[in-house]
Coordinates of C-alpha atoms in Angstrom, one line a residue:
Chain A
M1 CA 111.5 123.9 70.7
T2 CA 107.6 124.2 70.1
T3 CA 105.5 121.2 70.0
N4 CA 105.6 121.5 66.6
E5 CA 108.9 120.8 66.1
I6 CA 109.0 117.5 68.1
H7 CA 106.0 116.4 66.6
E8 CA 107.9 116.7 63.0
K9 CA 110.8 114.9 64.7
L10 CA 108.8 112.0 65.9
K11 CA 106.8 112.0 62.7
A12 CA 110.4 111.5 60.7
R13 CA 111.9 108.5 63.0
F14 CA 108.6 106.9 63.3
G15 CA 106.9 107.9 60.2
D16 CA 102.9 106.3 60.4
A17 CA 103.3 105.3 64.2
V18 CA 102.5 109.2 64.9
G19 CA 99.3 110.4 64.2
P20 CA 98.9 114.1 63.1
L21 CA 99.2 117.1 65.6
S22 CA 95.4 118.0 66.3
E23 CA 94.2 121.5 65.8
P24 CA 95.4 123.6 68.8
K25 CA 92.2 123.2 70.9
I26 CA 93.3 125.0 74.1
D27 CA 96.3 122.3 74.3
P28 CA 96.8 120.2 71.2
F29 CA 98.2 116.6 71.0
A30 CA 99.4 113.5 68.7
V31 CA 97.9 109.9 68.7
V32 CA 100.3 107.8 68.1
R33 CA 99.7 103.8 67.7
A34 CA 100.1 101.5 71.0
D35 CA 102.7 99.1 69.8
A36 CA 104.8 102.0 69.0
L37 CA 104.8 103.5 72.1
P38 CA 107.6 102.1 74.2
E39 CA 110.2 103.2 71.3
I40 CA 108.5 106.3 70.9
A41 CA 108.7 107.1 74.8
R42 CA 112.6 105.6 74.7
F43 CA 113.2 108.0 71.9
L44 CA 111.5 111.3 73.4
R45 CA 113.9 110.6 77.0
D46 CA 116.8 110.0 75.3
E47 CA 117.3 112.1 72.5
P48 CA 119.5 114.7 73.6
S49 CA 118.1 117.6 72.0
L50 CA 114.5 116.7 73.4
A51 CA 115.3 114.9 77.0
L52 CA 111.7 114.9 78.0
D53 CA 112.6 113.4 81.2
F54 CA 109.4 114.1 83.1
L55 CA 106.1 112.3 82.4
E56 CA 104.1 115.3 84.0
N57 CA 100.6 113.4 84.1
L58 CA 99.3 110.1 82.5
S59 CA 95.4 109.8 82.4
G60 CA 93.1 107.6 80.9
V61 CA 89.5 109.1 79.4
D62 CA 87.0 107.0 78.3
Y63 CA 84.6 107.6 75.3
P64 CA 81.9 104.7 75.0
K65 CA 80.6 106.0 72.1
R66 CA 84.0 105.5 69.9
N67 CA 84.6 102.2 71.9
V68 CA 87.9 103.8 72.8
I69 CA 90.0 104.4 76.2
E70 CA 92.3 107.2 75.6
V71 CA 95.5 107.1 77.7
V72 CA 96.8 110.8 77.8
Y73 CA 100.9 111.5 78.5
H74 CA 101.8 114.9 79.2
L75 CA 105.5 115.1 78.9
F76 CA 107.7 117.9 79.5
S77 CA 111.5 118.7 79.8
Y78 CA 112.9 120.3 82.8
G79 CA 116.2 121.2 80.8
L80 CA 114.9 122.4 77.7
K81 CA 111.4 123.4 78.8
H82 CA 109.3 122.1 76.4
G83 CA 106.7 119.5 76.4
I84 CA 104.1 117.4 74.3
V85 CA 100.6 115.7 74.9
L86 CA 100.8 112.5 73.4
K87 CA 97.7 109.9 73.3
V88 CA 97.4 106.5 72.6
E89 CA 94.0 104.7 71.9
A90 CA 93.1 101.7 73.8
N91 CA 90.1 99.3 73.0
R92 CA 87.5 99.7 75.0
E93 CA 86.5 96.0 75.4
D94 CA 90.0 94.8 76.2
P95 CA 92.1 97.7 77.0
R96 CA 95.4 96.8 76.5
V97 CA 98.6 99.3 76.4
P98 CA 102.2 99.0 76.9
S99 CA 104.0 100.2 80.1
V100 CA 106.0 102.9 80.1
E101 CA 107.1 102.3 83.9
A102 CA 110.5 101.3 82.3
I103 CA 111.0 104.8 80.9
W104 CA 109.5 106.8 83.9
K105 CA 109.3 105.4 87.1
S106 CA 106.4 107.6 87.7
A107 CA 104.3 106.2 85.5
N108 CA 104.2 103.0 87.8
W109 CA 101.6 104.5 90.4
M110 CA 99.9 106.6 87.7
E111 CA 99.6 103.3 85.5
R112 CA 98.3 101.8 88.6
E113 CA 95.4 104.5 89.4
A114 CA 94.9 104.0 86.1
Y115 CA 94.3 100.3 86.1
D116 CA 92.0 101.1 89.2
L117 CA 89.6 103.1 87.5
L118 CA 89.4 102.6 84.4
G119 CA 90.5 98.9 83.9
L120 CA 93.4 99.9 81.6
V121 CA 96.0 96.9 81.6
F122 CA 99.4 98.0 81.1
E123 CA 101.3 95.3 79.9
G124 CA 104.9 94.8 81.1
H125 CA 104.3 96.6 84.2
P126 CA 106.2 94.8 87.3
D127 CA 103.2 95.5 90.0
L128 CA 99.8 96.1 88.3
R129 CA 97.5 96.4 91.5
R130 CA 94.4 98.3 92.8
V131 CA 95.7 101.4 94.3
L132 CA 93.0 103.8 95.4
L133 CA 89.8 101.0 95.6
P134 CA 89.9 98.2 98.0
D135 CA 91.8 94.9 96.6
D136 CA 88.0 93.6 96.2
W137 CA 86.4 96.1 94.5
E138 CA 84.5 95.1 91.3
G139 CA 84.6 97.4 88.0
H140 CA 86.4 100.6 87.0
P141 CA 83.9 104.0 88.7
L142 CA 85.7 106.3 86.3
R143 CA 84.1 104.3 83.1
K144 CA 80.9 106.2 82.0
D145 CA 79.0 103.2 82.1
W146 CA 79.8 102.0 85.5
Q147 CA 76.7 101.6 87.6
E148 CA 76.8 102.1 91.4
H149 CA 76.3 98.8 93.5
G150 CA 74.2 100.5 95.9
G151 CA 76.7 99.3 98.9
Y152 CA 79.9 97.4 99.7
H153 CA 80.0 94.2 102.1
G154 CA 77.0 95.0 103.3
I155 CA 76.9 98.8 104.2
S156 CA 74.7 100.5 102.0
N157 CA 75.5 103.4 100.4
V158 CA 72.1 104.5 100.2
R159 CA 70.9 106.6 103.2
E160 CA 67.4 108.1 104.1
N161 CA 67.6 111.8 105.0
P162 CA 68.9 112.5 108.0
L163 CA 66.3 114.8 108.8
V164 CA 63.5 112.4 107.5
E165 CA 64.8 109.7 110.1
L166 CA 64.8 112.1 113.2
R167 CA 61.5 113.3 112.4
R168 CA 60.1 109.5 112.2
L169 CA 62.2 109.3 116.1
D170 CA 60.4 112.1 117.4
E171 CA 57.0 111.0 116.3
I172 CA 57.7 107.5 118.0
A173 CA 58.6 109.6 120.7
R174 CA 55.7 111.8 120.9
A175 CA 53.5 108.4 120.8
E176 CA 55.1 106.8 123.5
E177 CA 54.8 110.1 125.8
L178 CA 51.1 109.8 125.1
K179 CA 50.5 106.6 125.3
R180 CA 52.6 106.7 129.2
N181 CA 50.8 110.0 130.0
P182 CA 47.4 110.3 128.3
P183 CA 46.2 113.8 128.0
P184 CA 43.8 114.8 130.6
P185 CA 39.9 114.6 129.7
P186 CA 38.7 117.8 128.4
P187 CA 37.4 120.1 130.5
P188 CA 33.6 120.6 130.7
A189 CA 34.2 123.9 129.5
A190 CA 34.8 122.2 126.0
A191 CA 31.3 122.4 126.1
A192 CA 31.4 126.0 126.0
P193 CA 31.6 126.6 122.1
A194 CA 28.1 124.9 121.8
A195 CA 26.8 127.3 124.1
P196 CA 27.3 130.4 122.0
A197 CA 25.6 128.2 119.0
A198 CA 22.3 128.6 121.1
P199 CA 21.4 132.0 120.3
S200 CA 21.8 131.7 117.1
T201 CA 18.9 128.9 117.2
P202 CA 17.0 130.1 119.9
P203 CA 15.0 127.0 120.8
A204 CA 11.2 127.8 120.2
P205 CA 9.5 129.7 122.7
Q206 CA 7.5 127.0 124.6
T207 CA 3.6 127.4 123.4
P208 CA 1.4 126.7 126.4
P209 CA -0.3 123.9 124.8
A210 CA -3.1 125.0 123.4
G211 CA -6.5 124.5 126.0
T212 CA -9.7 124.2 125.5
Chain B
M1 CA 98.6 93.1 100.0
E2 CA 99.1 90.7 103.3
K3 CA 99.0 87.9 100.8
L4 CA 101.5 89.5 98.3
I5 CA 104.2 90.3 101.4
M6 CA 103.6 86.8 102.8
R7 CA 104.4 84.9 99.1
R8 CA 107.9 87.4 99.1
M9 CA 108.5 86.4 102.6
H10 CA 108.0 82.7 101.7
Q11 CA 110.3 83.0 98.4
G12 CA 112.9 84.5 100.6
G13 CA 112.8 81.7 103.6
T14 CA 114.0 83.7 106.2
E15 CA 111.9 84.7 108.9
E16 CA 111.3 88.5 108.7
M17 CA 108.8 90.9 110.8
I18 CA 106.0 92.7 109.2
L19 CA 104.5 95.8 110.4
N20 CA 101.8 97.8 110.1
F21 CA 102.4 101.5 109.9
G22 CA 99.1 103.1 110.4
P23 CA 96.3 103.8 109.0
Q24 CA 96.1 105.7 112.2
H25 CA 99.8 106.1 113.4
P26 CA 100.7 110.0 114.1
S27 CA 103.7 109.7 111.4
T28 CA 101.5 108.4 108.7
H29 CA 99.9 112.2 108.5
G30 CA 96.1 111.4 107.8
V31 CA 95.4 107.5 107.0
I32 CA 97.6 106.0 105.2
N33 CA 99.1 102.2 106.0
F34 CA 102.8 100.9 105.3
L35 CA 103.0 97.1 105.4
V36 CA 107.0 97.2 106.7
E37 CA 109.1 94.2 106.6
T38 CA 111.7 94.3 108.9
D39 CA 114.8 92.5 109.6
G40 CA 115.2 93.4 113.3
E41 CA 115.4 97.4 112.9
V42 CA 116.4 97.7 109.1
L43 CA 113.9 97.7 106.4
R44 CA 113.7 94.9 104.0
R45 CA 110.4 97.0 102.0
A46 CA 107.9 99.2 102.8
V47 CA 104.8 99.3 100.6
P48 CA 102.4 102.1 101.1
D49 CA 98.6 100.9 101.0
V50 CA 96.7 104.0 99.9
G51 CA 93.1 104.9 99.5
Y52 CA 91.5 104.8 103.1
L53 CA 90.5 108.5 102.0
H54 CA 89.3 108.2 98.3
R55 CA 86.2 110.0 97.7
S56 CA 86.1 110.1 94.1
I57 CA 86.6 113.9 93.3
E58 CA 87.1 113.2 90.0
K59 CA 83.8 111.3 89.4
I60 CA 82.1 113.9 91.4
A61 CA 83.6 116.7 89.2
E62 CA 82.1 114.7 86.1
S63 CA 78.3 115.5 87.9
V64 CA 78.4 119.2 89.7
G65 CA 79.8 121.3 86.8
Y66 CA 82.8 124.4 86.5
P67 CA 81.8 126.8 89.0
G68 CA 80.0 124.0 91.5
F69 CA 83.6 121.5 91.3
M70 CA 85.0 124.9 92.6
P71 CA 84.0 123.8 96.9
Y72 CA 85.3 120.0 96.5
T73 CA 88.4 121.3 95.2
D74 CA 89.3 122.8 99.1
R75 CA 89.1 118.8 100.4
I76 CA 92.0 118.1 97.9
D77 CA 94.6 119.2 99.9
Y78 CA 92.9 120.6 103.3
V79 CA 96.3 122.5 104.6
A80 CA 97.0 124.5 101.6
A81 CA 93.4 124.5 99.8
M82 CA 94.1 127.7 98.1
F83 CA 96.6 126.1 95.4
A84 CA 94.0 123.8 94.8
N85 CA 91.6 126.2 94.1
E86 CA 93.8 128.0 92.3
G87 CA 95.0 124.9 89.8
W88 CA 90.9 124.6 89.2
A89 CA 90.4 127.9 88.1
V90 CA 93.4 128.3 86.0
A91 CA 92.1 125.1 84.4
V92 CA 88.5 126.7 83.6
E93 CA 90.0 129.9 82.9
K94 CA 92.5 128.6 80.1
L95 CA 89.3 126.3 78.9
L96 CA 87.1 129.8 78.4
K97 CA 89.9 132.1 77.3
I98 CA 89.3 134.1 80.4
E99 CA 91.5 137.4 81.1
V100 CA 91.6 137.5 85.0
P101 CA 92.2 141.2 86.2
K102 CA 95.6 142.1 87.1
R103 CA 94.3 143.4 90.8
A104 CA 92.6 139.6 91.2
Q105 CA 96.2 138.0 90.0
Y106 CA 97.7 139.8 92.8
L107 CA 95.2 139.1 95.8
R108 CA 95.7 135.1 94.4
A109 CA 99.3 135.5 94.9
V110 CA 99.1 137.4 98.2
S111 CA 96.5 134.6 99.7
C112 CA 98.6 131.4 97.8
E113 CA 101.6 132.9 99.5
L114 CA 100.0 132.8 103.0
C115 CA 98.6 129.5 102.5
R116 CA 101.9 128.0 101.6
I117 CA 103.8 129.5 104.8
A118 CA 100.9 128.2 106.7
S119 CA 101.2 124.6 105.3
H120 CA 105.0 124.7 105.5
L121 CA 105.0 125.6 109.1
V122 CA 102.6 122.3 109.7
S123 CA 105.0 120.5 107.6
V124 CA 108.6 121.5 109.2
G125 CA 106.4 121.2 112.7
T126 CA 105.1 117.8 112.2
M127 CA 108.4 116.7 110.8
A128 CA 109.9 117.8 114.3
T129 CA 107.2 116.0 116.0
D130 CA 107.9 112.6 113.8
I131 CA 111.6 112.7 114.8
G132 CA 110.9 113.2 118.2
A133 CA 110.6 116.8 119.2
T134 CA 107.3 118.2 120.5
T135 CA 108.3 122.0 120.9
P136 CA 108.5 123.0 117.2
L137 CA 105.1 121.9 116.2
V138 CA 103.5 123.8 118.6
H139 CA 105.7 126.6 117.6
G140 CA 104.8 126.6 114.0
I141 CA 100.9 125.7 114.9
R142 CA 100.8 129.0 116.9
E143 CA 102.0 131.2 114.1
R144 CA 99.6 129.3 111.7
E145 CA 97.1 130.6 113.8
S146 CA 98.2 133.9 113.4
I147 CA 97.8 133.4 109.5
N148 CA 94.5 131.9 109.7
D149 CA 93.1 134.8 111.2
L150 CA 94.6 136.7 108.8
I151 CA 92.9 134.3 105.9
E152 CA 89.6 134.6 108.0
A153 CA 89.2 138.1 107.7
L154 CA 90.0 137.9 104.1
C155 CA 87.9 135.2 102.9
G156 CA 85.6 133.7 105.8
A157 CA 87.2 130.5 106.9
R158 CA 90.2 129.0 108.2
L159 CA 90.5 125.5 106.4
T160 CA 88.6 125.3 103.3
Y161 CA 89.5 128.6 101.9
N162 CA 87.3 128.7 99.0
Y163 CA 88.5 132.1 98.1
H164 CA 89.1 131.8 94.2
R165 CA 86.5 131.8 91.6
I166 CA 86.4 131.5 88.1
G167 CA 87.6 134.5 86.5
G168 CA 88.9 136.1 89.8
V169 CA 88.9 136.3 93.3
A170 CA 85.4 136.2 95.7
F171 CA 86.9 139.5 98.0
D172 CA 89.0 142.5 97.6
L173 CA 90.8 143.2 100.9
P174 CA 89.7 144.0 103.9
A175 CA 89.8 147.4 105.2
G176 CA 93.4 148.0 107.6
W177 CA 94.2 144.3 106.2
P178 CA 97.5 145.1 104.4
A179 CA 98.8 147.0 107.7
K180 CA 98.0 143.5 109.9
V181 CA 99.7 141.4 107.6
K182 CA 102.7 143.7 107.8
V183 CA 102.9 143.5 111.2
F184 CA 102.8 139.7 111.6
L185 CA 105.4 139.3 108.7
D186 CA 107.8 142.0 110.7
H187 CA 107.3 139.2 113.6
F188 CA 107.6 136.1 111.6
D189 CA 110.9 137.1 109.9
K190 CA 112.5 137.3 113.2
L191 CA 110.4 134.5 114.1
L192 CA 112.6 132.3 111.2
G193 CA 115.9 133.5 112.6
E194 CA 115.1 132.0 115.7
W195 CA 113.8 128.8 114.4
D196 CA 117.3 128.2 112.8
R197 CA 119.0 128.8 115.7
L198 CA 116.2 126.6 118.2
I199 CA 116.0 124.2 115.6
S200 CA 117.0 123.9 112.3
F201 CA 120.6 123.7 113.1
N202 CA 119.9 121.6 116.6
E203 CA 122.4 119.3 116.7
I204 CA 120.1 116.3 117.4
Y205 CA 118.1 117.5 114.8
V206 CA 120.8 117.7 112.1
K207 CA 122.1 114.1 113.1
R208 CA 118.7 112.7 112.6
L209 CA 118.2 113.8 109.5
A210 CA 121.3 114.5 107.3
G211 CA 122.1 112.1 105.4
V212 CA 119.6 110.1 105.6
A213 CA 117.1 109.0 102.8
V214 CA 118.9 110.4 99.7
I215 CA 117.3 111.0 96.7
T216 CA 119.3 112.2 94.1
G217 CA 118.0 114.2 91.5
E218 CA 118.1 111.7 88.7
Q219 CA 115.4 109.6 90.7
A220 CA 113.5 112.9 91.8
R221 CA 112.4 113.8 88.2
N222 CA 112.3 109.8 87.1
Y223 CA 109.9 109.6 89.9
G224 CA 108.2 112.6 89.3
L225 CA 108.7 114.3 92.6
V226 CA 107.8 118.0 92.7
G227 CA 107.9 121.3 94.5
P228 CA 110.3 121.2 98.0
N229 CA 111.2 117.3 97.2
L230 CA 112.3 118.3 93.8
R231 CA 114.5 120.9 94.5
G232 CA 115.5 119.4 97.8
S233 CA 117.2 116.9 95.4
G234 CA 118.9 119.7 94.0
V235 CA 117.3 120.5 90.6
D236 CA 116.2 123.7 90.2
W237 CA 112.6 124.1 88.9
D238 CA 109.9 126.4 90.0
C239 CA 106.2 127.0 88.2
R240 CA 106.3 130.6 89.4
R241 CA 109.4 131.0 87.4
D242 CA 110.2 128.9 84.9
A243 CA 106.6 128.1 83.6
P244 CA 104.8 131.8 85.5
Y245 CA 101.2 132.3 85.6
G246 CA 99.2 135.2 87.5
A247 CA 101.5 138.1 88.8
Y248 CA 104.5 136.1 89.3
P249 CA 106.9 137.3 86.2
E250 CA 106.1 140.8 88.0
L251 CA 107.4 139.4 91.4
Q252 CA 111.2 139.2 92.8
F253 CA 112.1 136.2 94.5
E254 CA 114.2 133.6 95.0
V255 CA 113.9 129.7 94.3
P256 CA 115.5 128.0 97.1
V257 CA 117.3 124.4 96.3
G258 CA 119.1 121.9 98.4
K259 CA 123.1 122.2 98.2
G260 CA 123.7 119.7 100.9
F261 CA 123.0 122.3 103.9
R262 CA 124.3 119.7 106.4
G263 CA 124.5 116.4 104.9
T264 CA 124.2 115.3 100.8
V265 CA 122.5 116.9 98.5
G266 CA 118.7 115.2 98.2
D267 CA 118.9 113.8 102.0
A268 CA 115.9 114.4 104.4
F269 CA 117.7 117.6 105.7
D270 CA 117.9 119.1 102.2
R271 CA 113.8 118.9 101.6
Y272 CA 113.3 120.3 105.2
Y273 CA 115.7 123.0 105.0
V274 CA 114.4 124.1 101.6
R275 CA 110.8 124.7 103.2
V276 CA 112.2 126.8 105.6
L277 CA 113.8 128.9 103.3
E278 CA 110.8 128.6 101.2
M279 CA 108.8 130.8 103.9
R280 CA 110.8 133.5 104.0
E281 CA 110.5 134.0 100.1
S282 CA 106.8 134.1 100.3
A283 CA 106.8 136.5 103.0
R284 CA 108.6 138.6 100.9
I285 CA 106.3 138.2 97.9
V286 CA 103.3 138.8 100.0
R287 CA 105.0 142.4 101.1
Q288 CA 105.6 142.8 97.3
A289 CA 102.0 142.0 95.9
L290 CA 100.8 143.8 98.9
A291 CA 102.7 147.2 98.3
W292 CA 101.3 146.9 94.6
L293 CA 97.8 146.4 95.7
E294 CA 98.1 149.0 97.7
Q295 CA 98.8 151.7 95.1
N296 CA 96.7 150.1 92.7
E297 CA 92.7 149.9 92.0
G298 CA 91.1 147.9 89.7
E299 CA 88.2 144.8 89.0
I300 CA 88.9 141.6 91.1
M301 CA 86.5 139.7 88.5
A302 CA 87.0 139.1 85.2
K303 CA 83.4 139.0 82.9
V304 CA 82.4 135.5 83.1
P305 CA 79.2 134.0 81.5
R306 CA 76.5 132.7 83.7
K307 CA 76.5 129.7 82.3
V308 CA 80.3 128.0 82.0
K309 CA 80.5 126.3 78.9
P310 CA 83.3 126.0 77.2
E311 CA 84.0 124.8 74.1
A312 CA 85.3 121.4 73.5
G313 CA 88.9 120.9 74.1
E314 CA 91.2 119.5 76.7
V315 CA 93.5 121.5 79.1
L316 CA 96.4 120.7 81.8
S317 CA 96.8 123.8 84.4
R318 CA 99.5 124.0 86.4
V319 CA 100.4 125.8 89.6
E320 CA 103.0 125.7 92.3
S321 CA 101.5 124.2 95.4
A322 CA 102.7 124.2 98.6
R323 CA 103.5 120.5 97.7
G324 CA 104.6 121.0 94.1
E325 CA 103.3 121.3 91.0
M326 CA 99.7 120.6 91.0
G327 CA 97.5 120.6 88.0
Y328 CA 94.0 119.7 86.4
Y329 CA 93.6 117.5 83.3
V330 CA 90.3 119.0 82.1
V331 CA 88.4 117.4 79.1
S332 CA 85.5 119.5 77.8
D333 CA 83.0 118.4 75.4
G334 CA 81.5 121.7 75.1
T335 CA 78.5 120.9 77.5
E336 CA 78.4 122.5 80.7
K337 CA 80.2 119.3 83.0
P338 CA 83.4 118.4 82.3
W339 CA 83.7 115.0 80.7
R340 CA 87.1 114.3 82.6
V341 CA 88.7 115.6 85.1
H342 CA 92.1 114.2 86.5
V343 CA 93.9 115.6 89.4
R344 CA 97.5 115.7 89.2
T345 CA 99.1 116.0 92.6
G346 CA 102.5 115.9 94.2
S347 CA 101.8 113.9 96.9
F348 CA 100.6 110.9 95.2
L349 CA 103.6 110.1 93.2
A350 CA 105.6 110.9 96.3
M351 CA 104.3 107.7 97.5
G352 CA 105.5 105.9 94.5
I353 CA 109.3 106.5 95.3
I354 CA 109.1 105.0 98.9
E355 CA 109.1 101.5 98.3
D356 CA 112.1 101.6 96.3
L357 CA 113.6 104.2 98.4
S358 CA 113.1 101.8 101.7
P359 CA 115.3 99.2 101.4
G360 CA 118.0 99.5 104.2
L361 CA 116.5 102.3 106.3
M362 CA 115.9 102.0 110.1
V363 CA 112.0 102.0 111.2
A364 CA 112.9 105.3 112.6
D365 CA 114.6 106.7 109.4
L366 CA 111.3 105.9 107.1
V367 CA 109.5 108.0 109.8
A368 CA 111.7 110.9 108.7
L369 CA 111.7 110.1 104.9
I370 CA 107.7 110.3 105.2
A371 CA 107.8 113.0 106.9
S372 CA 110.2 114.7 104.7
L373 CA 108.1 114.2 101.6
D374 CA 105.6 116.3 103.4
V375 CA 102.3 113.9 101.6
V376 CA 98.6 114.6 102.9
A377 CA 96.5 111.8 102.8
P378 CA 93.4 113.3 100.8
E379 CA 95.9 114.8 98.2
I380 CA 97.0 111.1 97.5
D381 CA 93.9 109.7 97.5
R382 CA 91.6 112.6 96.2

């Protein structure tokens, strides 16, 4: 079944809850309403002519300008070899989306990942915890306005260029070495450079004092 | 995490033991931690705790641009870096609508299948180590060294290959290379027979794996397992054959599927043995692709604009990695840098099934389960 046919089938069943299929800019997708998502997901999996049994990918994409975080579902059917891409738009201030964990178990970890990195809350998820970042991490790094803290538990994530640091250490070592073994006083030959200067300004010949 | 387990423990009202597996345990294949609740030697539950290797590769991708991200992809899966390269190249080529030259596609097939053998050798070798035999790892690593020598001659690196480019590959075959590969493959085909006699069907080995940690086909699809883990459960699906890309439609190969070779379908032995059979098929593909490359000339790079600036749109690429389907979901906003990149890897979801599969397993069988799923820590964490 082509993506268009799957989409028409969804449209016939759920009406306004399913948006139009986007223009095929490489991969087309359809936006669905968040509250209808669990029903749509169940229909997609259980309807024998669709049988989309594989949630291939679930990712969140942040769009601060539209004040929206999109959740993107890539669905695929092993048996019928067709698929569709659905999107749900969540409000960026309070992003809540119903969980599809009960329909595809693979959503469990992928929803945890999206919660961790983008702060999406999946309602109905049995165990929504951070998965990649530490439990006490603050913020959601894949949001576009996320700022680095500059450190974590007192460990700075800003380092001086190690080469600069090495050069500084070298200079300290050299200064100490100089202090311990001061260089020998310059040999008397150091005066030599002055000597060649002499011919350039020859001393005026001693004129004998004018005698009377 | 600890609090979570303590709470669960007190709810039951019994006294169980909580063990930490890892983060640096020889059987965790990288830095992964498992918090294990045991009742004697039987597991109540094993909770995977990942993220020790998280390097925010997806965030990096948003700041370095399309060609600049290529070297980072090597680090996503350092045991089979070719596929991570290929997946990224395929995604960007789809966005740019570039046709890759035939010769480059065959070069990709040769390099990837060699890499698949190298990766599976590590997988089956470390699996044997995990369940208590050391020699197979030595055999596996020895053969992997030969492959690394060949790949080093091809692209100059032994681990982070970075051989693929957007629009093609970096180098053509070095002089005399196909002959060397054929010598290796003749040796390797014999070795696989020996491997079966010596290791695969060794009685102790079979007893440790057959019937252990069974994943049904239904579960495998539901939990999003891919690649050898999915095929080990009897689901006949391979991206190379069923969602073809590159040169694969023109190459002849079989897709091995778990049949309950010694125990039941979907047990740890099936997942192991599917990998052994896949190595044989990969060797077959390499021979065919090399034969084609020796007879045909051609370009190895498509015409790629100097500034990689795809039009706005989004794509999910899909390649069959050694660890199953690997893909990049890329959203382009029409600038030189991707708006969002999500890396879809097999290992991440393979970890998801462990918590639900673990109750009732023995502690030693948990090790067999983790090993048979062939997870690699950086691919989980990215």
